[in-house]
PDB file of C-alpha atoms in Angstrom:
ATOM      1  CA  UNK A   1       2.990  41.752  -3.604  1.00  0.00           C
ATOM      2  CA  UNK A   2       3.753  43.091  -0.233  1.00  0.00           C
ATOM      3  CA  UNK A   3       0.749  44.554   1.682  1.00  0.00           C
ATOM      4  CA  UNK A   4       2.183  47.144   4.153  1.00  0.00           C
ATOM      5  CA  UNK A   5      -0.196  47.883   7.130  1.00  0.00           C
ATOM      6  CA  UNK A   6       0.431  50.790   9.428  1.00  0.00           C
ATOM      7  CA  UNK A   7      -1.917  51.454  12.446  1.00  0.00           C
ATOM      8  CA  UNK A   8      -2.278  55.017  13.357  1.00  0.00           C
ATOM      9  CA  UNK A   9      -3.287  56.416  16.647  1.00  0.00           C
ATOM     10  CA  UNK A  10      -2.739  60.236  16.284  1.00  0.00           C
ATOM     11  CA  UNK A  11       0.353  59.416  14.303  1.00  0.00           C
ATOM     12  CA  UNK A  12      -0.563  61.603  11.317  1.00  0.00           C
ATOM     13  CA  UNK A  13       2.869  63.381  11.096  1.00  0.00           C
ATOM     14  CA  UNK A  14       4.867  60.142  11.362  1.00  0.00           C
ATOM     15  CA  UNK A  15       2.773  58.548   8.647  1.00  0.00           C
ATOM     16  CA  UNK A  16       3.071  61.491   6.330  1.00  0.00           C
ATOM     17  CA  UNK A  17       6.846  61.439   6.761  1.00  0.00           C
ATOM     18  CA  UNK A  18       6.778  57.732   5.965  1.00  0.00           C
ATOM     19  CA  UNK A  19       4.739  58.105   2.751  1.00  0.00           C
ATOM     20  CA  UNK A  20       6.768  61.268   1.666  1.00  0.00           C
ATOM     21  CA  UNK A  21      10.025  59.253   2.166  1.00  0.00           C
ATOM     22  CA  UNK A  22       8.588  56.360   0.016  1.00  0.00           C
ATOM     23  CA  UNK A  23       7.423  58.799  -2.696  1.00  0.00           C
ATOM     24  CA  UNK A  24      10.896  60.207  -3.077  1.00  0.00           C
ATOM     25  CA  UNK A  25      11.723  57.383  -5.335  1.00  0.00           C
ATOM     26  CA  UNK A  26      11.051  57.771  -9.053  1.00  0.00           C
ATOM     27  CA  UNK A  27      10.306  54.142 -10.009  1.00  0.00           C
ATOM     28  CA  UNK A  28       6.790  52.782 -10.093  1.00  0.00           C
ATOM     29  CA  UNK A  29       6.353  50.391  -7.218  1.00  0.00           C
ATOM     30  CA  UNK A  30       2.661  49.820  -7.602  1.00  0.00           C
ATOM     31  CA  UNK A  31       3.364  46.117  -8.623  1.00  0.00           C
ATOM     32  CA  UNK A  32       5.706  45.559  -5.657  1.00  0.00           C
ATOM     33  CA  UNK A  33       3.836  46.921  -2.605  1.00  0.00           C
ATOM     34  CA  UNK A  34       0.815  48.540  -1.504  1.00  0.00           C
ATOM     35  CA  UNK A  35       0.330  50.714   1.720  1.00  0.00           C
ATOM     36  CA  UNK A  36      -2.750  50.493   3.875  1.00  0.00           C
ATOM     37  CA  UNK A  37      -3.423  52.880   6.918  1.00  0.00           C
ATOM     38  CA  UNK A  38      -5.546  51.535   9.681  1.00  0.00           C
ATOM     39  CA  UNK A  39      -6.747  54.597  11.578  1.00  0.00           C
ATOM     40  CA  UNK A  40      -7.624  53.852  15.098  1.00  0.00           C
ATOM     41  CA  UNK A  41      -9.070  57.350  15.775  1.00  0.00           C
ATOM     42  CA  UNK A  42     -10.477  58.259  12.305  1.00  0.00           C
ATOM     43  CA  UNK A  43      -8.455  61.438  11.794  1.00  0.00           C
ATOM     44  CA  UNK A  44      -9.983  63.593   8.997  1.00  0.00           C
ATOM     45  CA  UNK A  45      -6.760  65.018   8.189  1.00  0.00           C
ATOM     46  CA  UNK A  46      -5.155  61.577   7.900  1.00  0.00           C
ATOM     47  CA  UNK A  47      -8.070  60.462   5.682  1.00  0.00           C
ATOM     48  CA  UNK A  48      -7.665  63.401   3.332  1.00  0.00           C
ATOM     49  CA  UNK A  49      -3.957  63.012   3.048  1.00  0.00           C
ATOM     50  CA  UNK A  50      -4.375  59.209   2.189  1.00  0.00           C
ATOM     51  CA  UNK A  51      -6.980  60.191  -0.493  1.00  0.00           C
ATOM     52  CA  UNK A  52      -4.532  62.783  -2.034  1.00  0.00           C
ATOM     53  CA  UNK A  53      -1.703  60.306  -2.015  1.00  0.00           C
ATOM     54  CA  UNK A  54      -3.917  57.360  -3.303  1.00  0.00           C
ATOM     55  CA  UNK A  55      -3.156  55.361  -0.133  1.00  0.00           C
ATOM     56  CA  UNK A  56      -5.717  52.810   1.120  1.00  0.00           C
ATOM     57  CA  UNK A  57      -7.362  54.150   4.298  1.00  0.00           C
ATOM     58  CA  UNK A  58      -9.268  51.915   6.630  1.00  0.00           C
ATOM     59  CA  UNK A  59     -11.348  53.564   9.359  1.00  0.00           C
ATOM     60  CA  UNK A  60     -12.251  52.101  12.701  1.00  0.00           C
ATOM     61  CA  UNK A  61     -15.576  51.273  14.240  1.00  0.00           C
ATOM     62  CA  UNK A  62     -13.997  51.329  17.609  1.00  0.00           C
ATOM     63  CA  UNK A  63     -10.709  52.182  19.246  1.00  0.00           C
ATOM     64  CA  UNK A  64      -8.864  48.985  19.909  1.00  0.00           C
ATOM     65  CA  UNK A  65      -5.411  47.701  20.410  1.00  0.00           C
ATOM     66  CA  UNK A  66      -2.505  46.795  18.089  1.00  0.00           C
ATOM     67  CA  UNK A  67      -3.596  43.116  17.606  1.00  0.00           C
ATOM     68  CA  UNK A  68      -7.210  43.811  16.909  1.00  0.00           C
ATOM     69  CA  UNK A  69      -6.322  46.736  14.520  1.00  0.00           C
ATOM     70  CA  UNK A  70      -4.040  44.619  12.389  1.00  0.00           C
ATOM     71  CA  UNK A  71      -6.354  41.688  12.245  1.00  0.00           C
ATOM     72  CA  UNK A  72      -9.206  43.974  11.106  1.00  0.00           C
ATOM     73  CA  UNK A  73      -6.928  45.419   8.526  1.00  0.00           C
ATOM     74  CA  UNK A  74      -5.866  42.078   7.104  1.00  0.00           C
ATOM     75  CA  UNK A  75      -9.512  40.829   6.917  1.00  0.00           C
ATOM     76  CA  UNK A  76     -10.443  44.065   5.089  1.00  0.00           C
ATOM     77  CA  UNK A  77      -7.475  43.763   2.724  1.00  0.00           C
ATOM     78  CA  UNK A  78      -8.334  40.276   1.840  1.00  0.00           C
ATOM     79  CA  UNK A  79     -12.052  41.132   1.424  1.00  0.00           C
ATOM     80  CA  UNK A  80     -11.718  44.317  -0.674  1.00  0.00           C
ATOM     81  CA  UNK A  81      -8.378  43.981  -2.459  1.00  0.00           C
ATOM     82  CA  UNK A  82      -6.757  41.503  -4.896  1.00  0.00           C
ATOM     83  CA  UNK A  83      -4.622  39.355  -2.539  1.00  0.00           C
ATOM     84  CA  UNK A  84      -2.924  36.203  -3.558  1.00  0.00           C
ATOM     85  CA  UNK A  85      -3.228  34.427  -0.149  1.00  0.00           C
ATOM     86  CA  UNK A  86      -0.465  31.942  -1.114  1.00  0.00           C
ATOM     87  CA  UNK A  87       2.200  34.094  -2.584  1.00  0.00           C
ATOM     88  CA  UNK A  88       1.750  37.615  -1.014  1.00  0.00           C
ATOM     89  CA  UNK A  89       3.088  38.966   2.164  1.00  0.00           C
ATOM     90  CA  UNK A  90       1.853  41.263   4.864  1.00  0.00           C
ATOM     91  CA  UNK A  91       4.268  43.702   6.375  1.00  0.00           C
ATOM     92  CA  UNK A  92       3.364  45.211   9.716  1.00  0.00           C
ATOM     93  CA  UNK A  93       5.041  48.662  10.409  1.00  0.00           C
ATOM     94  CA  UNK A  94       4.894  50.895  13.307  1.00  0.00           C
ATOM     95  CA  UNK A  95       3.904  54.500  12.271  1.00  0.00           C
ATOM     96  CA  UNK A  96       7.216  55.743  13.620  1.00  0.00           C
ATOM     97  CA  UNK A  97       9.258  53.733  11.121  1.00  0.00           C
ATOM     98  CA  UNK A  98      10.993  55.404   8.234  1.00  0.00           C
ATOM     99  CA  UNK A  99      11.684  53.247   5.117  1.00  0.00           C
ATOM    100  CA  UNK A 100      12.347  54.261   1.604  1.00  0.00           C
ATOM    101  CA  UNK A 101      10.966  52.627  -1.643  1.00  0.00           C
ATOM    102  CA  UNK A 102      14.437  51.331  -2.682  1.00  0.00           C
ATOM    103  CA  UNK A 103      14.661  49.269   0.572  1.00  0.00           C
ATOM    104  CA  UNK A 104      11.117  47.973  -0.101  1.00  0.00           C
ATOM    105  CA  UNK A 105      12.116  47.038  -3.684  1.00  0.00           C
ATOM    106  CA  UNK A 106      15.205  45.245  -2.366  1.00  0.00           C
ATOM    107  CA  UNK A 107      12.887  43.408   0.172  1.00  0.00           C
ATOM    108  CA  UNK A 108      10.567  42.380  -2.749  1.00  0.00           C
ATOM    109  CA  UNK A 109      13.552  40.912  -4.616  1.00  0.00           C
ATOM    110  CA  UNK A 110      14.683  38.862  -1.580  1.00  0.00           C
ATOM    111  CA  UNK A 111      11.275  37.434  -1.058  1.00  0.00           C
ATOM    112  CA  UNK A 112      10.803  36.603  -4.735  1.00  0.00           C
ATOM    113  CA  UNK A 113      13.970  34.508  -4.431  1.00  0.00           C
ATOM    114  CA  UNK A 114      13.872  33.186  -0.937  1.00  0.00           C
ATOM    115  CA  UNK A 115      10.122  32.812  -0.066  1.00  0.00           C
ATOM    116  CA  UNK A 116      10.754  33.177   3.602  1.00  0.00           C
ATOM    117  CA  UNK A 117       7.931  32.558   5.994  1.00  0.00           C
ATOM    118  CA  UNK A 118       8.529  35.534   8.161  1.00  0.00           C
ATOM    119  CA  UNK A 119      11.100  38.289   8.124  1.00  0.00           C
ATOM    120  CA  UNK A 120      12.517  41.335   9.782  1.00  0.00           C
ATOM    121  CA  UNK A 121      15.146  44.207   9.077  1.00  0.00           C
ATOM    122  CA  UNK A 122      17.988  45.734  10.624  1.00  0.00           C
ATOM    123  CA  UNK A 123      16.440  48.619  12.732  1.00  0.00           C
ATOM    124  CA  UNK A 124      18.076  51.754  13.924  1.00  0.00           C
ATOM    125  CA  UNK A 125      16.898  54.518  16.283  1.00  0.00           C
ATOM    126  CA  UNK A 126      18.497  57.293  14.255  1.00  0.00           C
ATOM    127  CA  UNK A 127      18.771  58.365  10.622  1.00  0.00           C
ATOM    128  CA  UNK A 128      22.562  58.186  10.664  1.00  0.00           C
ATOM    129  CA  UNK A 129      22.233  54.426  11.407  1.00  0.00           C
ATOM    130  CA  UNK A 130      24.591  54.565  14.484  1.00  0.00           C
ATOM    131  CA  UNK A 131      22.288  53.196  17.220  1.00  0.00           C
ATOM    132  CA  UNK A 132      20.587  49.932  16.736  1.00  0.00           C
ATOM    133  CA  UNK A 133      17.106  49.337  17.945  1.00  0.00           C
ATOM    134  CA  UNK A 134      17.149  46.082  20.030  1.00  0.00           C
ATOM    135  CA  UNK A 135      14.424  44.699  17.980  1.00  0.00           C
ATOM    136  CA  UNK A 136      15.703  41.137  17.313  1.00  0.00           C
ATOM    137  CA  UNK A 137      15.900  38.775  20.277  1.00  0.00           C
ATOM    138  CA  UNK A 138      15.869  35.285  21.756  1.00  0.00           C
ATOM    139  CA  UNK A 139      12.607  34.176  23.332  1.00  0.00           C
ATOM    140  CA  UNK A 140      12.482  35.758  26.727  1.00  0.00           C
ATOM    141  CA  UNK A 141      12.570  34.339  30.138  1.00  0.00           C
ATOM    142  CA  UNK A 142      10.595  36.129  32.864  1.00  0.00           C
ATOM    143  CA  UNK A 143      13.777  37.368  34.439  1.00  0.00           C
ATOM    144  CA  UNK A 144      14.668  39.324  31.340  1.00  0.00           C
ATOM    145  CA  UNK A 145      11.753  41.563  31.751  1.00  0.00           C
ATOM    146  CA  UNK A 146      12.684  42.463  35.408  1.00  0.00           C
ATOM    147  CA  UNK A 147      16.303  43.028  34.600  1.00  0.00           C
ATOM    148  CA  UNK A 148      15.257  45.258  31.646  1.00  0.00           C
ATOM    149  CA  UNK A 149      13.087  47.474  33.709  1.00  0.00           C
ATOM    150  CA  UNK A 150      14.976  47.573  37.098  1.00  0.00           C
ATOM    151  CA  UNK A 151      18.688  46.951  36.113  1.00  0.00           C
ATOM    152  CA  UNK A 152      18.644  48.335  32.549  1.00  0.00           C
ATOM    153  CA  UNK A 153      19.922  45.203  30.778  1.00  0.00           C
ATOM    154  CA  UNK A 154      18.285  42.271  28.811  1.00  0.00           C
ATOM    155  CA  UNK A 155      20.208  39.154  27.890  1.00  0.00           C
ATOM    156  CA  UNK A 156      17.555  38.243  25.301  1.00  0.00           C
ATOM    157  CA  UNK A 157      18.673  40.935  23.009  1.00  0.00           C
ATOM    158  CA  UNK A 158      20.793  39.660  20.029  1.00  0.00           C
ATOM    159  CA  UNK A 159      24.001  41.587  19.189  1.00  0.00           C
ATOM    160  CA  UNK A 160      23.532  42.033  15.422  1.00  0.00           C
ATOM    161  CA  UNK A 161      26.861  43.924  14.975  1.00  0.00           C
ATOM    162  CA  UNK A 162      28.513  40.818  13.405  1.00  0.00           C
ATOM    163  CA  UNK A 163      25.597  39.419  11.536  1.00  0.00           C
ATOM    164  CA  UNK A 164      26.120  39.879   7.885  1.00  0.00           C
ATOM    165  CA  UNK A 165      24.008  37.036   6.398  1.00  0.00           C
ATOM    166  CA  UNK A 166      20.393  36.009   6.673  1.00  0.00           C
ATOM    167  CA  UNK A 167      19.857  34.325   9.981  1.00  0.00           C
ATOM    168  CA  UNK A 168      16.903  32.576  11.620  1.00  0.00           C
ATOM    169  CA  UNK A 169      16.011  34.259  14.912  1.00  0.00           C
ATOM    170  CA  UNK A 170      13.431  33.665  17.523  1.00  0.00           C
ATOM    171  CA  UNK A 171      11.390  36.875  17.415  1.00  0.00           C
ATOM    172  CA  UNK A 172      11.371  40.361  16.350  1.00  0.00           C
ATOM    173  CA  UNK A 173       9.609  43.534  17.443  1.00  0.00           C
ATOM    174  CA  UNK A 174       6.231  44.262  15.650  1.00  0.00           C
ATOM    175  CA  UNK A 175       7.644  47.548  14.526  1.00  0.00           C
ATOM    176  CA  UNK A 176       8.896  45.829  11.269  1.00  0.00           C
ATOM    177  CA  UNK A 177       7.405  42.246  11.036  1.00  0.00           C
ATOM    178  CA  UNK A 178       6.613  40.531   7.827  1.00  0.00           C
ATOM    179  CA  UNK A 179       5.102  37.292   6.967  1.00  0.00           C
ATOM    180  CA  UNK A 180       3.389  35.336   4.203  1.00  0.00           C
ATOM    181  CA  UNK A 181      -0.329  35.856   4.030  1.00  0.00           C
ATOM    182  CA  UNK A 182      -0.704  31.979   4.270  1.00  0.00           C
ATOM    183  CA  UNK A 183       1.255  31.900   7.507  1.00  0.00           C
ATOM    184  CA  UNK A 184      -0.704  34.701   9.104  1.00  0.00           C
ATOM    185  CA  UNK A 185      -4.020  32.885   8.251  1.00  0.00           C
ATOM    186  CA  UNK A 186      -2.619  29.428   9.253  1.00  0.00           C
ATOM    187  CA  UNK A 187      -1.726  30.714  12.779  1.00  0.00           C
ATOM    188  CA  UNK A 188      -4.914  32.752  13.068  1.00  0.00           C
ATOM    189  CA  UNK A 189      -3.294  36.159  13.165  1.00  0.00           C
ATOM    190  CA  UNK A 190      -2.423  38.273  16.238  1.00  0.00           C
ATOM    191  CA  UNK A 191      -4.023  37.232  19.666  1.00  0.00           C
ATOM    192  CA  UNK A 192      -6.343  39.947  20.428  1.00  0.00           C
ATOM    193  CA  UNK A 193      -6.040  39.467  24.127  1.00  0.00           C
ATOM    194  CA  UNK A 194      -2.887  41.489  23.860  1.00  0.00           C
ATOM    195  CA  UNK A 195      -3.951  45.073  23.784  1.00  0.00           C
ATOM    196  CA  UNK A 196      -0.458  46.422  23.531  1.00  0.00           C
ATOM    197  CA  UNK A 197       3.019  44.821  23.963  1.00  0.00           C
ATOM    198  CA  UNK A 198       4.118  41.093  23.605  1.00  0.00           C
ATOM    199  CA  UNK A 199       1.775  40.281  20.716  1.00  0.00           C
ATOM    200  CA  UNK A 200       4.823  40.240  18.503  1.00  0.00           C
ATOM    201  CA  UNK A 201       6.532  37.602  20.734  1.00  0.00           C
ATOM    202  CA  UNK A 202       3.380  35.573  20.903  1.00  0.00           C
ATOM    203  CA  UNK A 203       2.889  35.486  17.134  1.00  0.00           C
ATOM    204  CA  UNK A 204       6.534  34.460  16.634  1.00  0.00           C
ATOM    205  CA  UNK A 205       6.214  31.663  19.168  1.00  0.00           C
ATOM    206  CA  UNK A 206       3.003  30.237  17.476  1.00  0.00           C
ATOM    207  CA  UNK A 207       4.637  30.678  14.059  1.00  0.00           C
ATOM    208  CA  UNK A 208       7.803  28.609  15.274  1.00  0.00           C
ATOM    209  CA  UNK A 209       5.629  25.969  16.900  1.00  0.00           C
ATOM    210  CA  UNK A 210       3.718  25.654  13.580  1.00  0.00           C
ATOM    211  CA  UNK A 211       7.108  24.926  11.775  1.00  0.00           C
ATOM    212  CA  UNK A 212       7.624  28.397  10.275  1.00  0.00           C
ATOM    213  CA  UNK A 213      10.926  30.323  10.479  1.00  0.00           C
ATOM    214  CA  UNK A 214      11.597  34.102  11.048  1.00  0.00           C
ATOM    215  CA  UNK A 215      14.626  35.332   9.043  1.00  0.00           C
ATOM    216  CA  UNK A 216      16.631  38.523   9.927  1.00  0.00           C
ATOM    217  CA  UNK A 217      17.730  40.362   6.857  1.00  0.00           C
ATOM    218  CA  UNK A 218      20.738  42.517   7.753  1.00  0.00           C
ATOM    219  CA  UNK A 219      21.008  44.248   4.376  1.00  0.00           C
ATOM    220  CA  UNK A 220      17.696  46.061   4.947  1.00  0.00           C
ATOM    221  CA  UNK A 221      18.391  49.256   6.899  1.00  0.00           C
ATOM    222  CA  UNK A 222      15.307  50.817   8.498  1.00  0.00           C
ATOM    223  CA  UNK A 223      14.802  53.709  11.069  1.00  0.00           C
ATOM    224  CA  UNK A 224      12.544  53.329  13.990  1.00  0.00           C
ATOM    225  CA  UNK A 225      12.062  56.445  16.186  1.00  0.00           C
ATOM    226  CA  UNK A 226      11.268  54.212  19.087  1.00  0.00           C
ATOM    227  CA  UNK A 227       9.098  55.501  21.797  1.00  0.00           C
ATOM    228  CA  UNK A 228      10.085  53.182  24.710  1.00  0.00           C
ATOM    229  CA  UNK A 229      10.578  56.178  26.857  1.00  0.00           C
ATOM    230  CA  UNK A 230       6.907  56.120  27.740  1.00  0.00           C
ATOM    231  CA  UNK A 231       7.243  52.974  29.566  1.00  0.00           C
ATOM    232  CA  UNK A 232       8.514  54.446  32.835  1.00  0.00           C
ATOM    233  CA  UNK A 233       7.985  52.481  35.944  1.00  0.00           C
ATOM    234  CA  UNK A 234       4.278  52.311  37.062  1.00  0.00           C
ATOM    235  CA  UNK A 235       3.125  54.403  34.073  1.00  0.00           C
ATOM    236  CA  UNK A 236      -0.005  53.322  32.111  1.00  0.00           C
ATOM    237  CA  UNK A 237       2.307  51.819  29.431  1.00  0.00           C
ATOM    238  CA  UNK A 238       4.301  49.855  32.149  1.00  0.00           C
ATOM    239  CA  UNK A 239       1.104  48.463  33.556  1.00  0.00           C
ATOM    240  CA  UNK A 240      -0.101  47.487  29.984  1.00  0.00           C
ATOM    241  CA  UNK A 241       3.244  45.739  29.367  1.00  0.00           C
ATOM    242  CA  UNK A 242       3.236  43.825  32.763  1.00  0.00           C
ATOM    243  CA  UNK A 243      -0.334  42.658  32.071  1.00  0.00           C
ATOM    244  CA  UNK A 244       0.794  41.374  28.583  1.00  0.00           C
ATOM    245  CA  UNK A 245       3.850  39.742  30.033  1.00  0.00           C
ATOM    246  CA  UNK A 246       1.837  37.815  32.572  1.00  0.00           C
ATOM    247  CA  UNK A 247      -0.754  36.693  30.047  1.00  0.00           C
ATOM    248  CA  UNK A 248       2.115  35.506  27.658  1.00  0.00           C
ATOM    249  CA  UNK A 249       3.885  33.406  30.171  1.00  0.00           C
ATOM    250  CA  UNK A 250       0.541  31.826  31.230  1.00  0.00           C
ATOM    251  CA  UNK A 251      -0.261  31.013  27.769  1.00  0.00           C
ATOM    252  CA  UNK A 252       3.118  29.570  26.663  1.00  0.00           C
ATOM    253  CA  UNK A 253       4.519  28.377  30.072  1.00  0.00           C
ATOM    254  CA  UNK A 254       7.823  29.982  29.296  1.00  0.00           C
ATOM    255  CA  UNK A 255      10.858  29.657  31.508  1.00  0.00           C
ATOM    256  CA  UNK A 256      11.188  32.018  34.532  1.00  0.00           C
ATOM    257  CA  UNK A 257      15.008  32.059  34.741  1.00  0.00           C
TER     258      UNK A 257
END
């Protein structure tokens, strides 16, 4: 079973599009995956939509960041639902991701055979699958963040155009990040010191240090309507990102150059 967790922060429309896309399929996927919406703002409209679609809705006691929301969702799922903590998987999705049930069925088949520790997909920024999201990367050096913001390039990004087989990679964006429940528990989930940004790098570093492997699955084509435009220089999101970068490098003592 794949337990799919989506955190919403006024993302009602995106989530409705995701659920409607998944519901286009005619096969019964209830034995393969289950979707949970963790609502950071407790939208009445989203709650009612989830009820009408029989989607598991998890409200919030307070507004918090990506890491805490996902950790809370995992704890709630394990407490309230039937979870095989050794065999089941968690899949963390951004609300602005679009994936269909056939792709999730394909993913379920891969995991049934391969039993990968962690996994990610081939993400694109458009539904025509012409522009890849730079979501799969080498572990960063501090200089990569500065060249990305000020010069517009980032050498940590992996060119996926020629990757046609399953490949172990360093880290992937949390927009589509899956892992075994047992792995998530072993590494104590997301670090809640990260409010937003870099929590995906951090959890992949800790997973690798614990002996687990993250595998890129190129046959899984997924759309991510990336919202990176909101990270303009000295914006609120830029400052959140900078704070997360500094914390991550202090925590892991990564290379500067």
